[in-house]
CSV table of C-alpha atoms in Angstrom, one decimal:
chain,number,residue,atom,x,y,z
A,92,MET,CA,95.7,77.4,110.7
A,93,GLU,CA,93.3,75.7,108.2
A,94,ILE,CA,93.0,71.9,107.8
A,95,TRP,CA,92.5,70.8,104.3
A,96,PHE,CA,91.8,67.2,103.0
A,97,GLY,CA,92.9,66.3,99.5
A,98,ASP,CA,92.7,63.4,97.0
A,99,GLU,CA,92.2,62.6,93.4
A,100,ALA,CA,89.9,60.4,91.4
A,101,ARG,CA,89.8,59.0,87.9
A,102,VAL,CA,86.5,59.5,86.0
A,103,GLY,CA,85.8,58.5,82.5
A,104,GLN,CA,84.7,55.9,80.0
A,105,GLN,CA,85.9,52.3,79.6
A,106,GLY,CA,84.4,49.8,77.3
A,107,THR,CA,82.5,47.0,78.9
A,108,LEU,CA,81.6,43.4,78.0
A,109,THR,CA,79.1,43.1,75.1
A,110,ARG,CA,76.5,40.4,75.3
A,111,ILE,CA,74.0,39.4,72.7
A,112,TRP,CA,71.4,36.6,72.3
A,113,ALA,CA,72.6,33.8,70.1
A,114,ARG,CA,71.8,30.2,69.4
A,115,ARG,CA,73.7,27.8,71.7
A,116,GLY,CA,77.1,26.8,70.3
A,117,THR,CA,77.4,29.8,68.0
A,118,ARG,CA,79.7,32.8,68.4
A,119,PRO,CA,78.2,35.7,66.5
A,120,ARG,CA,80.1,39.0,66.1
A,121,ALA,CA,79.0,41.9,68.2
A,122,PRO,CA,80.2,45.5,67.9
A,123,ARG,CA,81.8,46.9,71.0
A,124,ASP,CA,83.1,50.3,72.0
A,125,ARG,CA,86.8,49.9,72.8
A,126,ARG,CA,87.6,53.5,73.4
A,127,PHE,CA,89.1,54.5,76.7
A,128,GLN,CA,88.8,58.1,77.8
A,129,SER,CA,89.4,59.5,81.3
A,130,ALA,CA,90.4,62.5,83.3
A,131,TYR,CA,91.6,63.0,86.8
A,132,VAL,CA,89.9,65.3,89.3
A,133,PHE,CA,92.2,66.6,92.0
A,134,GLY,CA,90.1,68.0,94.8
A,135,ALA,CA,90.7,69.4,98.3
A,136,ILE,CA,88.2,70.7,100.9
A,137,CYS,CA,88.4,72.8,104.1
A,138,PRO,CA,85.4,71.7,106.1
A,139,GLN,CA,85.8,74.5,108.7
A,140,ARG,CA,85.5,77.2,106.0
A,141,LYS,CA,83.2,75.2,103.8
A,142,THR,CA,85.3,75.8,100.7
A,143,GLY,CA,87.3,73.7,98.3
A,144,ALA,CA,89.7,73.8,95.3
A,145,ALA,CA,89.8,71.4,92.4
A,146,VAL,CA,91.6,71.0,89.0
A,147,VAL,CA,90.8,68.5,86.2
A,148,MET,CA,93.9,67.0,84.6
A,149,PRO,CA,94.5,64.5,81.8
A,150,ALA,CA,97.0,62.5,83.9
A,151,VAL,CA,98.2,62.1,87.4
A,152,GLY,CA,101.8,63.0,88.3
A,153,ILE,CA,104.0,65.6,89.9
A,154,GLU,CA,103.0,68.4,87.4
A,155,ALA,CA,99.3,67.8,88.0
A,156,MET,CA,99.9,67.8,91.8
A,157,ASN,CA,101.9,71.1,91.5
A,158,GLU,CA,98.9,72.7,89.7
A,159,HIS,CA,96.6,71.4,92.4
A,160,LEU,CA,98.8,72.8,95.2
A,161,ALA,CA,98.8,76.2,93.4
A,162,ALA,CA,94.9,76.1,93.2
A,163,ILE,CA,94.6,75.3,96.9
A,164,SER,CA,97.1,78.0,97.8
A,165,LEU,CA,94.9,80.6,96.2
A,166,CYS,CA,91.9,79.5,98.3
A,167,VAL,CA,93.7,79.6,101.7
A,168,SER,CA,92.7,82.6,103.8
A,169,ALA,CA,95.1,85.5,103.7
A,170,GLY,CA,97.8,85.1,106.4
A,171,ALA,CA,96.8,81.6,107.2
A,172,MET,CA,98.7,78.3,106.9
A,173,ALA,CA,97.0,75.2,105.4
A,174,VAL,CA,97.7,71.7,106.6
A,175,LEU,CA,96.9,69.5,103.7
A,176,VAL,CA,96.1,65.9,104.8
A,177,LEU,CA,96.5,63.3,102.0
A,178,ASP,CA,97.6,59.8,101.2
A,179,GLN,CA,101.1,58.7,100.4
A,180,ALA,CA,100.8,58.5,96.6
A,181,GLY,CA,104.2,58.9,94.8
A,182,TRP,CA,103.3,62.3,93.4
A,183,HIS,CA,102.2,63.5,96.9
A,184,THR,CA,105.6,62.8,98.5
A,185,SER,CA,108.0,63.7,95.7
A,186,PRO,CA,110.9,66.0,96.5
A,187,ARG,CA,110.1,67.7,93.1
A,188,LEU,CA,106.9,69.2,94.4
A,189,LYS,CA,106.7,72.9,94.4
A,190,LEU,CA,105.1,73.5,97.8
A,191,PRO,CA,103.6,77.0,98.2
A,192,ASP,CA,104.6,78.9,101.3
A,193,ASN,CA,101.2,78.7,102.8
A,194,ILE,CA,100.8,74.9,102.6
A,195,VAL,CA,102.2,72.1,104.8
A,196,LEU,CA,101.7,68.4,103.8
A,197,LEU,CA,100.6,65.9,106.4
A,198,PRO,CA,100.7,62.3,105.0
A,199,LEU,CA,98.3,59.7,106.3
A,200,PRO,CA,99.5,56.2,107.3
A,201,PRO,CA,99.7,53.7,104.4
A,202,TYR,CA,96.5,51.8,103.5
A,203,ALA,CA,94.2,54.0,105.6
A,204,PRO,CA,91.9,55.8,103.2
A,205,GLU,CA,89.1,55.8,105.8
A,206,LEU,CA,91.0,58.5,107.7
A,207,ASN,CA,90.6,61.0,104.8
A,208,PRO,CA,87.0,62.5,104.8
A,209,VAL,CA,87.5,63.8,101.2
A,210,GLU,CA,87.1,60.1,100.1
A,211,LYS,CA,83.4,60.5,100.6
A,212,VAL,CA,83.0,63.8,98.7
């Protein structure tokens, strides 16, 4: 039996406020980067074995979670079962998930991210 902890995070670029020096009462134009690019990193770790699995996806959803589960399944020891501890996001609890034979999901209580040590990784 292996205990795994999983979660995902968005990383990327989002435009910020642009500030420039100007005379009081004026509103000069200032160029600003308005692009928004991001990706989602799905990661899981097994502290006991000091190993992990991760995938980078363009969006979150059931398809991305299925890819993540497949990646974790390949990293579980031969003949072992993995208990994957994760939060209750909609794509973690969907009946459309394709759960590999060597993984069992264990959802955390709602609003309790402090119980998942992968939040700090």
